[in-house]
Tab-separated table of C-alpha atoms in Angstrom:
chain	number	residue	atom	x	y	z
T	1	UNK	CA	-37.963	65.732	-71.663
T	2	UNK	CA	-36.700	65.744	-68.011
T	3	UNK	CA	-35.046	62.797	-66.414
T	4	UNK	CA	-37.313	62.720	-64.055
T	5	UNK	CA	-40.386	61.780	-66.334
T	6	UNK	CA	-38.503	58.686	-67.815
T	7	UNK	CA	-38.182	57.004	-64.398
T	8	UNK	CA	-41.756	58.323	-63.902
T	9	UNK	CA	-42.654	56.246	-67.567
T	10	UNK	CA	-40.210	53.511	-66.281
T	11	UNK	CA	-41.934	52.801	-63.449
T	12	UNK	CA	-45.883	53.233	-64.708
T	13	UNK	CA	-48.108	56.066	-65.181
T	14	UNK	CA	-50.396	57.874	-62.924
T	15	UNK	CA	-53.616	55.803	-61.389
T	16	UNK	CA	-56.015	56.239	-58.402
T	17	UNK	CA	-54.430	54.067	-55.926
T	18	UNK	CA	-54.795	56.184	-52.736
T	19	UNK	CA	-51.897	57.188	-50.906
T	20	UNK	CA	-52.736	56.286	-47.830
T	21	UNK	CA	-54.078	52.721	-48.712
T	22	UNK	CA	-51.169	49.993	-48.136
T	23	UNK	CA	-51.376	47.154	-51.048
T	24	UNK	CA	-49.437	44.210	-50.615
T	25	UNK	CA	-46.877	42.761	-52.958
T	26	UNK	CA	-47.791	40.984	-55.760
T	27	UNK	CA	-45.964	38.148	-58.212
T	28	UNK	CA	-45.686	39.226	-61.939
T	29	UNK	CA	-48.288	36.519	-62.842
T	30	UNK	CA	-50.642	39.250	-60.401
T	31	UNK	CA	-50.131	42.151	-61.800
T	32	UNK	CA	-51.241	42.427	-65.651
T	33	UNK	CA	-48.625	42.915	-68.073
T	34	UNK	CA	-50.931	46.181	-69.073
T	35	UNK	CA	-51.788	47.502	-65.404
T	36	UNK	CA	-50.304	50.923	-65.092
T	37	UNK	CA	-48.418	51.398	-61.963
T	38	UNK	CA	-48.780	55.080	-59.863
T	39	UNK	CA	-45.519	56.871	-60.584
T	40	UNK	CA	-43.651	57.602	-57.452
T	41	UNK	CA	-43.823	61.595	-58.047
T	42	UNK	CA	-47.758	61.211	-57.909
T	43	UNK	CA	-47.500	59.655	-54.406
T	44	UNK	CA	-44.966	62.400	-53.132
T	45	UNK	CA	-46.717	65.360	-55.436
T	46	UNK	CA	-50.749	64.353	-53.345
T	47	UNK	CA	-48.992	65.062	-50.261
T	48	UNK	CA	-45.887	67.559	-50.776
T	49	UNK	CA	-47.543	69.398	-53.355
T	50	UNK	CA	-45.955	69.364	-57.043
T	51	UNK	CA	-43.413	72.704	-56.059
T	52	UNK	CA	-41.552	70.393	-53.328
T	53	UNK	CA	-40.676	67.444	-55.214
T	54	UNK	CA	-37.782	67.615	-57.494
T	55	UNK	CA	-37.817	65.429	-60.270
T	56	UNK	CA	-33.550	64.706	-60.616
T	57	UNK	CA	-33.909	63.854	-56.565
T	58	UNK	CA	-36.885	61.891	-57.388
T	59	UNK	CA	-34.914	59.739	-59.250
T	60	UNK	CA	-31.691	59.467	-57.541
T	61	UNK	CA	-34.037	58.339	-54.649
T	62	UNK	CA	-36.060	55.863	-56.543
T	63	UNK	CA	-32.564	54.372	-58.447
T	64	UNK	CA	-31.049	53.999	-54.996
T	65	UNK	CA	-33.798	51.898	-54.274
T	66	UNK	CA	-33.733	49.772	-57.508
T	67	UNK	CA	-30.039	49.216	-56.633
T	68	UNK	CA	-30.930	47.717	-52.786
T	69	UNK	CA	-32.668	44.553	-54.882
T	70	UNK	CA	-36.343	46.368	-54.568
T	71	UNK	CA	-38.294	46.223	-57.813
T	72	UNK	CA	-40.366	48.627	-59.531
T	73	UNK	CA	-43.740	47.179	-58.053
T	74	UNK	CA	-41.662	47.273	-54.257
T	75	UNK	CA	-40.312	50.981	-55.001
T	76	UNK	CA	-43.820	52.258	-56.099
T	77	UNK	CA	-45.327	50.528	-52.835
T	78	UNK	CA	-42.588	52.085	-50.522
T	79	UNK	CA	-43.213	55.694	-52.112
T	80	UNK	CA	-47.061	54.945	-51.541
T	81	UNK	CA	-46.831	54.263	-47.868
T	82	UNK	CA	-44.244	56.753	-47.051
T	83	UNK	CA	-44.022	59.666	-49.529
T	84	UNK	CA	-41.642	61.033	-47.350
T	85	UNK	CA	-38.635	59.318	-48.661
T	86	UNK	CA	-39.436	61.006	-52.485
T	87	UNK	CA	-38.515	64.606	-51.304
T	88	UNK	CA	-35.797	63.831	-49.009
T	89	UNK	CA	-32.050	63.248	-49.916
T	90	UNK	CA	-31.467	59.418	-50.107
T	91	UNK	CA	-28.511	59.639	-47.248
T	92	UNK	CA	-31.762	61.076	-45.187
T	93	UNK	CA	-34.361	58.603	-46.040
T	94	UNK	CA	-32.701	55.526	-46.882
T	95	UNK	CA	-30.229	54.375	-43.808
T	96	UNK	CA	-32.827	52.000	-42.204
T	97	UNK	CA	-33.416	50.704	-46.009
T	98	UNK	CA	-29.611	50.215	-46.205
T	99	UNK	CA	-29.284	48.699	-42.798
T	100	UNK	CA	-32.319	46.030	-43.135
T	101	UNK	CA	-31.155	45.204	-46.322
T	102	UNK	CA	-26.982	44.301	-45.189
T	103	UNK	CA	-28.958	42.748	-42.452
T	104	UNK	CA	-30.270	40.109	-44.662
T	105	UNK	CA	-33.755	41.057	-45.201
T	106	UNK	CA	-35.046	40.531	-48.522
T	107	UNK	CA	-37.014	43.670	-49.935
T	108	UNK	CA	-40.593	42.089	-49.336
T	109	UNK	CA	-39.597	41.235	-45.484
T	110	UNK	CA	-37.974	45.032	-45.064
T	111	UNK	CA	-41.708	46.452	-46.406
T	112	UNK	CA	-43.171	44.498	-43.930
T	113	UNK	CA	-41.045	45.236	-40.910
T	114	UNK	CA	-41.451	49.330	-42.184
T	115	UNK	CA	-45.452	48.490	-42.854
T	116	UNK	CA	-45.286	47.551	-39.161
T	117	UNK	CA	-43.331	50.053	-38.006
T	118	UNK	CA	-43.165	53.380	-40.323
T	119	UNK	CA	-40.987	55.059	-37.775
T	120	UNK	CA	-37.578	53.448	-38.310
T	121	UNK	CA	-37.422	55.540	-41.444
T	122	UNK	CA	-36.903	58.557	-39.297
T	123	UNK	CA	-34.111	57.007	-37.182
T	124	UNK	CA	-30.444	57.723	-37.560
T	125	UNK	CA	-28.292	54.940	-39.342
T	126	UNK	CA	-25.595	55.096	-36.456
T	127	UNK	CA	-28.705	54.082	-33.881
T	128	UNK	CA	-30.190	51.856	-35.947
T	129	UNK	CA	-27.150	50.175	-36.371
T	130	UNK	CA	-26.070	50.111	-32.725
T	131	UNK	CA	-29.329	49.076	-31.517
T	132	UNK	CA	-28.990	45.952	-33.535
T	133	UNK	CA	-25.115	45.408	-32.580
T	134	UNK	CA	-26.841	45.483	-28.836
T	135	UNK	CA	-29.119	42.790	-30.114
T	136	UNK	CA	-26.550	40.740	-30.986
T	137	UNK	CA	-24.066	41.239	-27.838
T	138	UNK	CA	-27.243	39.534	-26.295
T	139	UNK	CA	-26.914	36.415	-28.503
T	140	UNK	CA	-29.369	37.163	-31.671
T	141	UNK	CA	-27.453	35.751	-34.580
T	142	UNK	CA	-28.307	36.595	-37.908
T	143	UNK	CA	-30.942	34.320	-38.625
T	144	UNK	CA	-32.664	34.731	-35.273
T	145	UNK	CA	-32.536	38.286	-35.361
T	146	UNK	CA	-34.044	38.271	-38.846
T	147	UNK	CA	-36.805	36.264	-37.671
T	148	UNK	CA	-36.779	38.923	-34.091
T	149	UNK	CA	-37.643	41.943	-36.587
T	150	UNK	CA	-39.786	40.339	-38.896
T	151	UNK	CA	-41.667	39.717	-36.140
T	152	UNK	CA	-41.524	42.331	-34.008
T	153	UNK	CA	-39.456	45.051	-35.719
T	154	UNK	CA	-40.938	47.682	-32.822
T	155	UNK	CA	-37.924	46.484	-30.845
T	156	UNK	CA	-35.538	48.336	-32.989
T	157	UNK	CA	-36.945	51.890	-31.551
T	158	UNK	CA	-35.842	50.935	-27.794
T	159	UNK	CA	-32.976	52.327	-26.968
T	160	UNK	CA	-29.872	49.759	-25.616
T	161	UNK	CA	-30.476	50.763	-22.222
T	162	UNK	CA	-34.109	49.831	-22.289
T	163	UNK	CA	-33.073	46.244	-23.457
T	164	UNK	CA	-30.184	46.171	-21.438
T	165	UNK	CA	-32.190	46.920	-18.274
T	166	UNK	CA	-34.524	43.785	-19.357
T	167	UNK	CA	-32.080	41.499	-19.572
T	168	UNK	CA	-30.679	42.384	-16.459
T	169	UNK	CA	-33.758	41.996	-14.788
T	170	UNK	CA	-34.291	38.059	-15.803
T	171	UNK	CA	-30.735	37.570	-14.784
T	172	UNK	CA	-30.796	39.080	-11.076
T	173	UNK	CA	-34.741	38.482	-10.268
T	174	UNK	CA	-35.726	35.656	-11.891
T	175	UNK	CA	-31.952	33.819	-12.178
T	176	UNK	CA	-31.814	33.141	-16.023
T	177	UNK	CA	-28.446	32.940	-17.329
T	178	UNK	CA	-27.333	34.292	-20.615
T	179	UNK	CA	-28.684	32.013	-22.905
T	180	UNK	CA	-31.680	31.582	-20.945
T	181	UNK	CA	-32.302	35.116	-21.659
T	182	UNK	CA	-31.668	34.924	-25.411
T	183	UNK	CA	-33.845	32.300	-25.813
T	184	UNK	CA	-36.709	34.448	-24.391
T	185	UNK	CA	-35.626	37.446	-26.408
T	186	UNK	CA	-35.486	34.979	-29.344
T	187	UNK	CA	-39.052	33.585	-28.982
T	188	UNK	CA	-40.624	36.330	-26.670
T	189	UNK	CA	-39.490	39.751	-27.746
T	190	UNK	CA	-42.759	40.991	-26.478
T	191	UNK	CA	-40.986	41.069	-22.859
T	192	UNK	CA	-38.923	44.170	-23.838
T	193	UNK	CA	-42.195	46.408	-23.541
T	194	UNK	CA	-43.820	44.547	-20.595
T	195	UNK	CA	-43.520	45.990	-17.038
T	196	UNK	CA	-41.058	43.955	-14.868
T	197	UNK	CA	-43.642	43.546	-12.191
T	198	UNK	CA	-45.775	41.882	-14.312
T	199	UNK	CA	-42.470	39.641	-15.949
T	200	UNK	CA	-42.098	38.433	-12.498
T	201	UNK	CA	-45.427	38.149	-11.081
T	202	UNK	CA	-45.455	35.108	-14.344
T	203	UNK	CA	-42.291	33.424	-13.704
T	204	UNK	CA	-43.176	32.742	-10.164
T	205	UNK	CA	-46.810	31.750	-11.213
T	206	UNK	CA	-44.491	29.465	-13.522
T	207	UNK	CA	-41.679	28.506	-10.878
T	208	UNK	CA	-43.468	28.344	-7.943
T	209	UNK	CA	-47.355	27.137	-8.815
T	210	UNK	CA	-46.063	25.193	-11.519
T	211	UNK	CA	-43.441	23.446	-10.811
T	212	UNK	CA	-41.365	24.880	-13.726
T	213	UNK	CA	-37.386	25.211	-13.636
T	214	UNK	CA	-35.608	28.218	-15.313
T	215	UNK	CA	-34.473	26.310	-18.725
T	216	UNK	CA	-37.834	24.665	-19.639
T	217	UNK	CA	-39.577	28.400	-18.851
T	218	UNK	CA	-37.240	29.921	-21.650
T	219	UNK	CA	-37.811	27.502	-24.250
T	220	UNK	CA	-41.770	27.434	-23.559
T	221	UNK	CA	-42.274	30.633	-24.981
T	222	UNK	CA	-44.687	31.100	-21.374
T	223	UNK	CA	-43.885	35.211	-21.752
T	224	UNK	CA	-46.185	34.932	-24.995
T	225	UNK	CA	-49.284	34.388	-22.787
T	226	UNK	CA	-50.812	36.561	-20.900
T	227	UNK	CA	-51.027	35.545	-17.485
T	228	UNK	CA	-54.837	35.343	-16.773
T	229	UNK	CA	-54.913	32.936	-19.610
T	230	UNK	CA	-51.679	30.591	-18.449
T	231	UNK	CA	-53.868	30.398	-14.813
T	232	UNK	CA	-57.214	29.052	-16.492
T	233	UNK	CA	-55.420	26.744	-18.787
T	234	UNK	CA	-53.266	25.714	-15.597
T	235	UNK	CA	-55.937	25.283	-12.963
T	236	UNK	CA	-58.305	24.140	-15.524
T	237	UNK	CA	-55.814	20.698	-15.814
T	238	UNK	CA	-55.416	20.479	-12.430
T	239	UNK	CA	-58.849	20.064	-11.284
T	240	UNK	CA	-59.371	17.991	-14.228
T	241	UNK	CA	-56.706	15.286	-12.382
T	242	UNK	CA	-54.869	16.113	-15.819
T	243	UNK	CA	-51.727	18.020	-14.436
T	244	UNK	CA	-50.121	17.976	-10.929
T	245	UNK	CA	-47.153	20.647	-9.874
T	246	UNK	CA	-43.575	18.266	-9.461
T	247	UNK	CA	-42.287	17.506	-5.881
T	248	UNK	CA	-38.733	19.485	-4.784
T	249	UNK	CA	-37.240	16.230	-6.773
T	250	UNK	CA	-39.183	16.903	-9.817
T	251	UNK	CA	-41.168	14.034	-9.212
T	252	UNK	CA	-45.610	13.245	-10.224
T	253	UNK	CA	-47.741	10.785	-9.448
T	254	UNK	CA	-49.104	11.135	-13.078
T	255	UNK	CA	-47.574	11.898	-16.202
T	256	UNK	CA	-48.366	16.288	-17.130
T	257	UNK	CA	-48.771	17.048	-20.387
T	258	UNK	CA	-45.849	18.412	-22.703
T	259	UNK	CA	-45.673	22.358	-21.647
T	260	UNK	CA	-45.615	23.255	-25.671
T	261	UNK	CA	-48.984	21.663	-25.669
T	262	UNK	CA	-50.501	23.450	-22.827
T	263	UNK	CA	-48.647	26.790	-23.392
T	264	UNK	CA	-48.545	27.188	-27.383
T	265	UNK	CA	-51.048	25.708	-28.657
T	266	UNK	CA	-55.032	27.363	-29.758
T	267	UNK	CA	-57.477	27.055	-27.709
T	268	UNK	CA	-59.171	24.226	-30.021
T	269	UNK	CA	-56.783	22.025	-29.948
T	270	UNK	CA	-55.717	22.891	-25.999
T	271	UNK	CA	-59.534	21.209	-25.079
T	272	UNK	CA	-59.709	18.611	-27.819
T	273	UNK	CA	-56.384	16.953	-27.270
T	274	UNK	CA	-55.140	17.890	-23.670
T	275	UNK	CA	-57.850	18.599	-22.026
T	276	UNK	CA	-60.062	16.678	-23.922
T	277	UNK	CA	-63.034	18.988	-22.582
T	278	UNK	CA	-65.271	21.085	-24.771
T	279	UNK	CA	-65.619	24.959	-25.056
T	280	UNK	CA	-68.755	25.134	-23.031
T	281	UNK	CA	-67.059	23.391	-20.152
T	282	UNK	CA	-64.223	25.846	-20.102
T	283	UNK	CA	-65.973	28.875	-20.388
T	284	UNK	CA	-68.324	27.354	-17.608
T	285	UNK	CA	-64.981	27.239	-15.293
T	286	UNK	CA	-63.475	30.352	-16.554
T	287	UNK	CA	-66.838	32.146	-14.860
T	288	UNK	CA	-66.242	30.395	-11.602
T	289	UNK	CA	-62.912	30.983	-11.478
T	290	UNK	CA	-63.344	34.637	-11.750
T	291	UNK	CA	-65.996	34.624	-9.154
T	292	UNK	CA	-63.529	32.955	-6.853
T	293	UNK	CA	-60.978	35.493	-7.437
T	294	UNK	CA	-63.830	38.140	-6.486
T	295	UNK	CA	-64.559	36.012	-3.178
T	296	UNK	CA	-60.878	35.535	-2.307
T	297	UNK	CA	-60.514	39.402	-2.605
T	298	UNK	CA	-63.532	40.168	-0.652
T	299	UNK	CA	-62.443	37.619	1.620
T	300	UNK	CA	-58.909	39.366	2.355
T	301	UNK	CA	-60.530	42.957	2.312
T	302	UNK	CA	-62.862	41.886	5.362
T	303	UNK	CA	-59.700	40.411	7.473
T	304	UNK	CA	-57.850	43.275	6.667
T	305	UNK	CA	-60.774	45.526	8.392
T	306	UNK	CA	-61.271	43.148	10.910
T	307	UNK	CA	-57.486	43.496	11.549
T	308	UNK	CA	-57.716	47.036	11.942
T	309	UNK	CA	-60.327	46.837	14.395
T	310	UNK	CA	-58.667	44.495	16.816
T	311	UNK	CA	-55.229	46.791	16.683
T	312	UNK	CA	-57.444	49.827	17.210
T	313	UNK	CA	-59.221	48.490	20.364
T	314	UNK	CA	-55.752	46.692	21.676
T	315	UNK	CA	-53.928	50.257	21.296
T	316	UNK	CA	-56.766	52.134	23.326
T	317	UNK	CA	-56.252	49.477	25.944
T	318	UNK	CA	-52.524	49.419	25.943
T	319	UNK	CA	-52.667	53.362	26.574
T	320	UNK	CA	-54.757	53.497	29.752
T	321	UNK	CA	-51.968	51.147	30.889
T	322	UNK	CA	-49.013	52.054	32.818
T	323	UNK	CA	-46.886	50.280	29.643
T	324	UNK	CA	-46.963	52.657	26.732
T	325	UNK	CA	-45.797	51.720	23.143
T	326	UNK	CA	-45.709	47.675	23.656
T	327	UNK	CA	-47.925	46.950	21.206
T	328	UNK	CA	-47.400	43.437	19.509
T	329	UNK	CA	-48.723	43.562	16.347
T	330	UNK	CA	-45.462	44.156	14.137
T	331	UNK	CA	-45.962	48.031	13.896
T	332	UNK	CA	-45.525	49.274	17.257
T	333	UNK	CA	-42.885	47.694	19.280
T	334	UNK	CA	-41.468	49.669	21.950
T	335	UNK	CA	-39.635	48.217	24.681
T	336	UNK	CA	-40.981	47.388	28.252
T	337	UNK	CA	-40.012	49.482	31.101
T	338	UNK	CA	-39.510	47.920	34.062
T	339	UNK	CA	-38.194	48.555	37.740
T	340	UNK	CA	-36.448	45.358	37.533
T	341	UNK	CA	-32.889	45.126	36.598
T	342	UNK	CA	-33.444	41.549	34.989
T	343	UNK	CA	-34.998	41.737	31.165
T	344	UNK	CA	-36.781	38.142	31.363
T	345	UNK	CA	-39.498	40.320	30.523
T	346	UNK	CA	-38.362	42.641	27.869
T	347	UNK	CA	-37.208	38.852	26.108
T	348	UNK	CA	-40.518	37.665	26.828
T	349	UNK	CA	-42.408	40.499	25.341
T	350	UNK	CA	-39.905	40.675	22.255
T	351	UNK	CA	-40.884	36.887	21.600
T	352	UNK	CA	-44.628	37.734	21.590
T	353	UNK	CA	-43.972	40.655	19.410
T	354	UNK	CA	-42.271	38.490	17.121
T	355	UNK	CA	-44.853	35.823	17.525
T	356	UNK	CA	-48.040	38.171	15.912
T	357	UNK	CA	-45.502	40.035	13.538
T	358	UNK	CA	-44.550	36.415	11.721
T	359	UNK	CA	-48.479	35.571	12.154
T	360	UNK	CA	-49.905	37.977	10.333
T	361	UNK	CA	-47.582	37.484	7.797
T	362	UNK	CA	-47.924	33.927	7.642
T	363	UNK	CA	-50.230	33.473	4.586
T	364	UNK	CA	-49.657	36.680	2.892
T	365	UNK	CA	-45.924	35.546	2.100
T	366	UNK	CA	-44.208	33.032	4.402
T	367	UNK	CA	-47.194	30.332	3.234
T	368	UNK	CA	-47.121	31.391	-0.092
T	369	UNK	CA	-46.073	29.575	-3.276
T	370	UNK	CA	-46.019	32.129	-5.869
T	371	UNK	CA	-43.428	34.006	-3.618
T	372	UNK	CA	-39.806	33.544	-4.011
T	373	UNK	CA	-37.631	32.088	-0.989
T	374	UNK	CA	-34.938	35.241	-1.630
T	375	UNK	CA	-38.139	37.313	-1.076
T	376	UNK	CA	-39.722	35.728	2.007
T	377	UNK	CA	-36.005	36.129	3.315
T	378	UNK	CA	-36.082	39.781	3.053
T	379	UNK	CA	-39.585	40.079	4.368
T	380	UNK	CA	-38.228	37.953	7.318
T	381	UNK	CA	-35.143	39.797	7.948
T	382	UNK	CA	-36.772	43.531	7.346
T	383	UNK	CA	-40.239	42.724	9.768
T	384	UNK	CA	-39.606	39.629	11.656
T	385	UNK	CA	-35.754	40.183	12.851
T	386	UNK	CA	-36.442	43.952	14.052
T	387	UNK	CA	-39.308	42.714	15.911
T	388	UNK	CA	-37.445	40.334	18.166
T	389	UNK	CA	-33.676	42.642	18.752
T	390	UNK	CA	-35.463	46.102	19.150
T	391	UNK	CA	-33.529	48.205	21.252
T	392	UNK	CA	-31.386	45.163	22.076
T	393	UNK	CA	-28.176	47.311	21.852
T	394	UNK	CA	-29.118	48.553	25.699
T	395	UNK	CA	-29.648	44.867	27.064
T	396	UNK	CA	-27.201	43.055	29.187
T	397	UNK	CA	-27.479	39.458	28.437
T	398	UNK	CA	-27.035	36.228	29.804
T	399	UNK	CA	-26.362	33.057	28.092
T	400	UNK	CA	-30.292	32.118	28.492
T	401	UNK	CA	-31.847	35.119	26.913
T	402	UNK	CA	-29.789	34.474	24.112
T	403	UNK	CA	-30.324	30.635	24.038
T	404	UNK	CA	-34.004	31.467	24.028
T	405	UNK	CA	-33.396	33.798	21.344
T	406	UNK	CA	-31.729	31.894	19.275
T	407	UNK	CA	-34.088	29.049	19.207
T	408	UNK	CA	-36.956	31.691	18.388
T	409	UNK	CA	-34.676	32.508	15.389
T	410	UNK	CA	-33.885	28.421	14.288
């Protein structure tokens, strides 16, 4: 008899669990004393056929796998899901076993992070093991980590850079510091597959509209909610009376509710004990807040056109003129010329320029809150600043066209 049928009697003979189907773990008093169990070399055999599966490799695999803590019940589940691992060599199928297993996963939490994601199976053990090592170089300790995979394990298939290039983003755009950042990674790993636009678009909803600093942001777990729903929850409170955004010194005239409850919480207990509203009244406002979206963006579209139209009919004008190319709008601003060897008017017309080129741009980012001061500085400085010094390298200037320009500029 070979060796291969004992462990096959060991661990249960054949049934009709299907290979495909994914049964969960159960305790001994679960699983009758009598049940038989699938034998591992069934799984592999339905789809491998019986020629490719060797019965001594069989059973070095499935003893390499008693011998990481699994049991029988375990080892029969992990050769059900991925029948793979019974006709491969264990130093080919059983590194990310190995690895999740010196991480400190116990055998039911490493078939669930593998149930979740199948594909670490197929990864190398020397990156699996320095993606995690990355992990931890951005503060996930042992326990958090563990907690990090169980509950996303999808994170261990990005590469270093990918999370590297993250983290650097909340540090440079969105000024988190280090631990900041690993308490988002800790509590929010979903940010590691979001787009950054998006990341950013929420922290300033969060900074800016909220009234939120950087170290209550990372330990709200905010990054966990999508951002349509943090603006209906958000708004919803406000017009309720029930939440008003702080003053520069962090200041209310009432008291907000605790972010946890307004960020974290279901959506039950978000209207019974915060808002203390009921669903029909919220999904009542969610409808008109939507519509007012739709309005706001029909609203913009038309002054956009309307926009248009003006610089159209002012450019036809300014071109039966005997001035060509001094158009004030903020996209053509050519210089005056002039017969006069004074240019009070060229500093005149550069102040008008100016003028409609910081207008226009007035409520699209200068008056808005969701926009970050370091970026209305570099709209200002890449629009607003050409606009008033264009082709000021062939003036000659006298101590009041540069007072007036500097007091344009204060």
């Amino acid at each position: 008899m070979s060796r291969g049928f004992s462990t096959a009697r060991a661990l249960g003979h054949s049934g009709k669990t299907s290979p495909d189907s994914c049964p969960a773990p159960r305790t001994k008093s679960q699983v009758p004393f009598s049940e038989p169990l699938e034998a591992p070399g069934h799984s592999a055999t339905k789809h491998f056929g019986k020629s490719d599966v060797d019965a001594s490799g069989l059973e070095s695999v499935v003893d390499s796998i008693l011998k990481l803590g699994f049991s029988q019940v375990q080892v029969k589940q992990l050769l059900t899901l991925h029948p793979s691992i019974g006709v491969q060599p264990p130093q080919k199928s059983l590194p990310a076993l190995s690895i999740l297993t010196v991480l400190g996963l116990n055998p039911s939490s490493t078939i669930k992070v593998l149930v979740k994601c199948p594909e670490l199976l197929g990864v190398k053990d020397h990156q699996l093991q320095s993606r995690i090592d990355n992990l931890r170089k951005h503060g996930l300790g042992e326990g958090s980590l563990q907690r990090v995979l169980v509950h996303c394990p999808q994170i261990l298939n990005l590469s270093a850079k990918q999370v590297n290039n993250t983290v650097r983003f909340f540090k440079d755009k969105c000024v988190f510091t280090g631990q900041h950042v690993t308490e988002i990674l800790r509590t929010s790993p979903n940010v590691l597959f979001e787009k950054f636009e998006e990341l950013e678009y929420k922290f300033q909803y969060a900074y800016f509209r909220m009234g939120i600093k950087q170290p209550e942001i990372a330990k709200s777990e905010i990054f966990r909610m999508s951002l349509e729903e943090l603006q209906q929850r958000h708004i919803f409170l406000e017009r309720l009376g029930l939440y008003q955004t702080p003053d520069k010194k962090g200041q209310t005239q009432i008291i907000n509710p605790k972010l946890k409850d307004i960020l974290t919480t279901s959506t039950d207990y978000f209207l019974a004990k915060v808002a203390m509203s009921t669903w029909e009244e919220f999904d009542v406002f969610k409808k008109l807040l939507s519509r007012e979206e739709m309005e706001n963006e029909e609203l913009e579209d038309s002054e956009w056109e309307d926009e248009a139209e003006s610089e159209d009919e002012y450019s036809s004008k300014e071109d039966e003129g005997p001035f060509q190319g001094k158009r004030c709008n903020g996209i053509t601003i050519g210089s005056l010329s002039s017969t006069k060897a004074d240019i009070d008017e060229e500093i005149q017309h550069r102040l008008q320029c100016t003028n409609a080129a910081f207008g226009r741009l007035r409520k699209r980012v200068f008056e808005d809150q969701a926009l970050k001061s370091t970026t209305k500085l570099m709209v200002y400085r890449a629009v607003v600043i050409p606009a008033l010094l264009y082709s000021s390298e062939t003036w000659t200037m006298y101590s009041t066209h540069r007072k007036s320009l500097e007091i344009y500029h204060q």
